[in-house]
Short mmCIF file of C-alpha atoms and ligand atoms in Angstrom, two decimals:
data_model
loop_
_atom_site.label_atom_id
_atom_site.label_comp_id
_atom_site.label_asym_id
_atom_site.label_seq_id
_atom_site.Cartn_x
_atom_site.Cartn_y
_atom_site.Cartn_z
CA MET A 1 13.00 65.80 -32.41
CA ARG A 2 14.07 68.78 -34.55
CA ILE A 3 14.81 68.06 -38.19
CA LEU A 4 16.26 70.28 -40.89
CA VAL A 5 15.17 69.39 -44.43
CA THR A 6 17.07 70.78 -47.39
CA ASN A 7 17.90 69.80 -50.97
CA ASP A 8 19.65 70.89 -54.14
CA ASP A 9 16.66 70.85 -56.50
CA GLY A 10 15.31 74.06 -54.98
CA ILE A 11 12.59 75.11 -52.57
CA MET A 12 9.80 74.36 -55.07
CA ALA A 13 10.90 70.79 -55.82
CA PRO A 14 8.25 68.13 -55.12
CA GLY A 15 10.83 65.83 -53.51
CA LEU A 16 11.51 68.41 -50.81
CA LEU A 17 7.84 68.62 -49.84
CA ALA A 18 7.48 64.84 -49.84
CA LEU A 19 10.43 64.52 -47.47
CA ARG A 20 9.09 67.26 -45.22
CA ARG A 21 5.67 65.58 -45.07
CA ALA A 22 7.11 62.18 -44.18
CA LEU A 23 9.47 63.55 -41.52
CA MET A 24 6.79 65.69 -39.83
CA GLU A 25 5.65 62.42 -38.25
CA LEU A 26 8.99 62.31 -36.42
CA GLY A 27 9.11 65.85 -35.06
CA ASP A 28 9.43 69.54 -35.88
CA VAL A 29 10.63 70.06 -39.43
CA THR A 30 12.30 73.25 -40.65
CA VAL A 31 12.73 73.64 -44.40
CA VAL A 32 15.69 75.68 -45.66
CA ALA A 33 16.45 75.17 -49.35
CA PRO A 34 17.97 76.98 -52.32
CA THR A 35 15.77 79.48 -54.16
CA THR A 36 16.80 78.00 -57.51
CA PRO A 37 17.88 74.51 -58.63
CA GLN A 38 21.47 73.83 -57.53
CA SER A 39 22.06 70.30 -58.79
CA ALA A 40 25.71 69.35 -59.32
CA VAL A 41 27.11 72.39 -57.52
CA GLY A 42 28.85 70.01 -55.13
CA HIS A 43 30.11 71.59 -51.92
CA ALA A 44 30.17 75.16 -53.24
CA ILE A 45 29.59 78.00 -50.78
CA THR A 46 28.86 81.67 -51.46
CA LEU A 47 31.78 83.92 -50.55
CA THR A 48 31.73 86.97 -52.81
CA ASP A 49 27.99 87.71 -52.93
CA PRO A 50 25.44 88.44 -50.23
CA VAL A 51 23.27 85.48 -49.23
CA ARG A 52 19.67 86.64 -49.32
CA VAL A 53 17.02 84.69 -47.42
CA HIS A 54 13.26 84.77 -47.99
CA ARG A 55 10.45 83.36 -45.90
CA VAL A 56 8.24 81.53 -48.40
CA SER A 57 4.96 79.63 -48.48
CA LEU A 58 5.51 76.04 -49.55
CA GLY A 59 2.07 75.76 -51.11
CA ASP A 60 0.75 73.24 -48.59
CA GLY A 61 0.00 75.63 -45.76
CA THR A 62 3.49 75.56 -44.31
CA VAL A 63 6.40 77.95 -44.68
CA GLY A 64 10.10 77.51 -45.25
CA TRP A 65 13.21 79.53 -45.94
CA ALA A 66 14.50 80.06 -49.45
CA VAL A 67 18.20 80.85 -49.58
CA GLU A 68 19.83 82.47 -52.60
CA GLY A 69 22.79 80.15 -52.43
CA SER A 70 24.03 76.59 -52.54
CA PRO A 71 22.86 73.58 -50.51
CA ALA A 72 25.89 73.97 -48.21
CA ASP A 73 24.93 77.64 -47.72
CA CYS A 74 21.43 76.50 -46.72
CA VAL A 75 22.76 74.21 -43.99
CA LYS A 76 25.08 76.91 -42.62
CA MET A 77 22.29 79.48 -42.72
CA ALA A 78 19.85 77.13 -40.99
CA LEU A 79 22.23 76.08 -38.24
CA TYR A 80 23.83 79.43 -37.47
CA GLU A 81 21.05 81.92 -38.22
CA LEU A 82 17.57 80.58 -38.87
CA MET A 83 16.93 77.74 -36.43
CA PRO A 84 16.66 78.83 -32.81
CA GLU A 85 17.93 75.45 -31.68
CA ARG A 86 20.29 72.97 -33.25
CA PRO A 87 18.50 70.19 -35.14
CA ASP A 88 18.89 66.57 -34.15
CA LEU A 89 19.10 65.45 -37.77
CA VAL A 90 19.57 66.90 -41.24
CA ALA A 91 17.89 65.26 -44.24
CA SER A 92 18.62 66.32 -47.82
CA GLY A 93 16.36 65.39 -50.75
CA ILE A 94 14.41 63.74 -52.11
CA ASN A 95 16.70 64.42 -55.06
CA LEU A 96 15.35 63.74 -58.54
CA GLY A 97 18.11 61.54 -59.96
CA ALA A 98 20.31 58.94 -58.30
CA ASN A 99 23.46 60.06 -56.52
CA VAL A 100 25.58 56.97 -56.92
CA GLY A 101 29.08 56.35 -58.26
CA ILE A 102 31.14 59.41 -59.01
CA ASN A 103 27.99 61.59 -58.95
CA VAL A 104 28.32 61.57 -55.17
CA LEU A 105 31.19 64.04 -55.65
CA TYR A 106 29.18 66.39 -57.87
CA SER A 107 26.01 66.26 -55.82
CA GLY A 108 24.69 69.27 -53.94
CA THR A 109 22.22 66.95 -52.20
CA VAL A 110 25.06 64.95 -50.70
CA ALA A 111 27.11 68.10 -49.96
CA ALA A 112 24.29 69.43 -47.77
CA ALA A 113 24.40 66.24 -45.70
CA ILE A 114 28.19 66.44 -45.49
CA GLU A 115 27.97 70.06 -44.31
CA ALA A 116 25.76 68.86 -41.44
CA ALA A 117 28.15 66.03 -40.65
CA PHE A 118 31.03 68.55 -40.43
CA ILE A 119 29.44 69.89 -37.30
CA GLY A 120 28.65 66.53 -35.82
CA LEU A 121 25.00 66.08 -36.77
CA PRO A 122 23.55 62.84 -38.10
CA ALA A 123 22.71 63.43 -41.73
CA MET A 124 21.14 61.60 -44.64
CA SER A 125 20.98 62.42 -48.33
CA VAL A 126 18.17 60.73 -50.24
CA SER A 127 17.79 60.44 -54.01
CA ILE A 128 15.51 58.53 -56.35
CA GLU A 129 16.01 57.32 -59.89
CA PRO A 130 14.25 59.40 -62.53
CA ALA A 131 11.08 57.97 -64.09
CA GLU A 132 8.02 59.12 -65.99
CA THR A 133 6.10 59.21 -62.72
CA VAL A 134 8.41 59.66 -59.75
CA ASP A 135 7.06 58.38 -56.44
CA PHE A 136 8.61 60.96 -54.12
CA ASP A 137 6.20 60.06 -51.32
CA GLY A 138 7.25 56.42 -51.55
CA ALA A 139 10.92 57.42 -51.38
CA ALA A 140 10.19 59.72 -48.44
CA ARG A 141 8.49 56.89 -46.54
CA ILE A 142 11.58 54.75 -47.12
CA ALA A 143 13.77 57.61 -45.88
CA ARG A 144 11.63 57.98 -42.78
CA ARG A 145 11.91 54.27 -42.03
CA LEU A 146 15.71 54.38 -42.40
CA ILE A 147 15.96 57.55 -40.29
CA ASP A 148 13.93 55.83 -37.54
CA GLN A 149 16.56 53.12 -37.37
CA THR A 150 19.50 55.51 -37.75
CA ILE A 151 18.59 57.76 -34.84
CA ALA A 152 18.17 54.74 -32.59
CA ARG A 153 21.91 54.10 -32.97
CA ASP A 154 24.85 55.35 -30.87
CA PRO A 155 24.46 59.15 -30.78
CA SER A 156 28.18 59.59 -30.10
CA ARG A 157 28.84 58.34 -33.63
CA PRO A 158 26.49 60.36 -35.83
CA ALA A 159 26.06 58.68 -39.19
CA LEU A 160 26.45 60.33 -42.58
CA LEU A 161 24.43 58.14 -44.94
CA ASN A 162 23.84 58.45 -48.66
CA VAL A 163 20.59 56.71 -49.63
CA ASN A 164 19.36 55.94 -53.14
CA VAL A 165 15.94 54.58 -54.04
CA PRO A 166 15.20 52.72 -57.29
CA ASP A 167 12.33 53.74 -59.60
CA LEU A 168 9.30 52.76 -57.49
CA SER A 169 6.90 52.86 -60.46
CA LYS A 170 8.36 49.47 -61.43
CA GLY A 171 7.29 47.98 -58.10
CA PRO A 172 8.63 47.86 -54.56
CA PRO A 173 12.40 47.58 -54.06
CA LYS A 174 13.86 44.13 -53.35
CA GLY A 175 15.23 45.31 -50.00
CA VAL A 176 18.03 47.46 -48.64
CA LYS A 177 21.76 46.94 -49.17
CA VAL A 178 24.66 48.68 -47.44
CA VAL A 179 27.24 49.06 -50.18
CA PRO A 180 30.34 51.12 -51.01
CA GLN A 181 30.26 53.93 -53.53
CA SER A 182 31.17 52.79 -57.02
CA LEU A 183 33.95 54.62 -58.81
CA LYS A 184 31.99 54.49 -62.05
CA GLY A 185 31.86 57.84 -63.76
CA TRP A 186 30.18 59.23 -66.82
CA ARG A 187 30.37 58.00 -70.35
CA GLU A 188 31.64 61.43 -71.36
CA SER A 189 30.02 62.92 -74.42
CA TRP A 190 29.54 66.49 -75.60
CA GLU A 191 27.31 67.91 -78.28
CA ARG A 192 28.95 70.76 -80.14
CA ARG A 193 26.73 73.47 -81.60
CA THR A 194 27.04 76.86 -83.21
CA HIS A 195 25.08 79.77 -81.84
CA PRO A 196 23.30 82.33 -84.08
CA ARG A 197 26.19 84.79 -83.96
CA GLY A 198 28.75 82.20 -84.89
CA GLY A 199 30.34 81.06 -81.64
CA THR A 200 30.66 77.47 -80.48
CA TYR A 201 28.97 76.06 -77.42
CA TYR A 202 28.59 72.62 -75.93
CA TRP A 203 25.99 70.56 -74.14
CA MET A 204 27.06 67.81 -71.84
CA VAL A 205 25.04 64.81 -73.06
CA GLY A 206 26.99 61.95 -71.48
CA GLU A 207 25.27 59.32 -69.41
CA MET A 208 26.06 57.82 -66.09
CA ARG A 209 27.53 54.34 -66.47
CA THR A 210 25.09 51.95 -64.84
CA GLU A 211 26.78 48.66 -65.64
CA GLU A 212 29.00 47.17 -62.98
CA GLU A 213 30.81 43.86 -63.29
CA GLY A 214 30.62 41.64 -60.26
CA ALA A 215 31.20 44.35 -57.66
CA GLU A 216 28.81 45.03 -54.79
CA THR A 217 28.46 48.78 -55.15
CA ASP A 218 25.77 51.45 -55.01
CA VAL A 219 25.58 51.48 -58.82
CA ALA A 220 25.13 47.70 -59.05
CA ALA A 221 22.67 47.35 -56.16
CA LEU A 222 20.51 50.26 -57.36
CA ALA A 223 20.39 48.78 -60.88
CA ASP A 224 19.31 45.52 -59.21
CA ARG A 225 16.42 47.47 -57.61
CA TYR A 226 17.69 47.65 -54.04
CA VAL A 227 17.57 50.73 -51.85
CA THR A 228 21.24 51.50 -51.29
CA VAL A 229 22.80 52.91 -48.14
CA THR A 230 26.40 54.11 -48.23
CA PRO A 231 28.11 55.51 -45.14
CA LEU A 232 30.27 58.43 -46.27
CA ARG A 233 33.17 60.35 -44.78
CA PHE A 234 34.57 63.73 -45.71
CA ASP A 235 38.17 63.15 -44.66
CA LEU A 236 39.84 63.31 -48.08
CA THR A 237 43.31 62.46 -46.79
CA ASP A 238 44.65 59.23 -48.24
CA HIS A 239 45.96 57.99 -44.89
CA GLY A 240 47.44 54.86 -46.44
CA ARG A 241 49.74 57.02 -48.59
CA LEU A 242 50.97 59.44 -45.93
CA ASP A 243 54.04 57.38 -45.04
CA ASP A 244 54.76 56.64 -48.71
CA VAL A 245 54.75 60.35 -49.64
CA ARG A 246 56.71 61.25 -46.51
CA GLY A 247 59.27 58.73 -47.74
CA TRP A 248 59.79 60.75 -50.95
CA GLY A 249 61.84 63.24 -48.92
CA LEU A 250 60.13 66.25 -50.56
CA ARG A 251 62.26 69.42 -50.26
CA LEU A 252 62.03 73.07 -51.21
CA ASP A 253 65.71 73.55 -52.20
MN1 LIG B 301 19.41 67.69 -57.71
#
């Protein structure tokens, strides 16, 4: 099996190496990841600049490709230029920081998986909650186990799965739950400061809302220490509203 591993935390991120190590047991792994951290760039692609690519040592005796671009750029570059053959699976992560709730929309980690799904490949994004000591290898083993089960499924319906792992330093997760994405967003908050030459600037200091009342969602299940699995789709059309909006009789005159 050929596997592409990418991320949004950059080619030097420990989560990337952990994922590569765990997935090497399943087949040939190619690493193509952004040169610099690209968290929260979403599905950005590079249009007005050249996309430079460097062959780099990953520090563990293996090599990968560093792409001066976004996670979506990395997947395009890997599939259309760098990999001699199409991969059988694309895995993105292990991201430092959960990608649940509305963060799924901001996430470059998830966008890389979606980019793979665009072209019909099974894809999985994997993220872990932040902690003082982050067990990336533990999260990667969980990812590997889930990938094992995913690839055994109907290949005519490639899955796009967003996986989140709770902080493993608090003990093993309670299990795995397949849950919908929460619509919880950020508790928006900005710190306003003045720079030395008198201008104003801001830091985003808001926090992700982690409380969820009664609903079975990724936010709630992760807070309850389950590994969460959310099947995603990238069709943004609100099909249920098509007929409603057609009924408005929109006109140009
Ligand atoms: Mn990230």
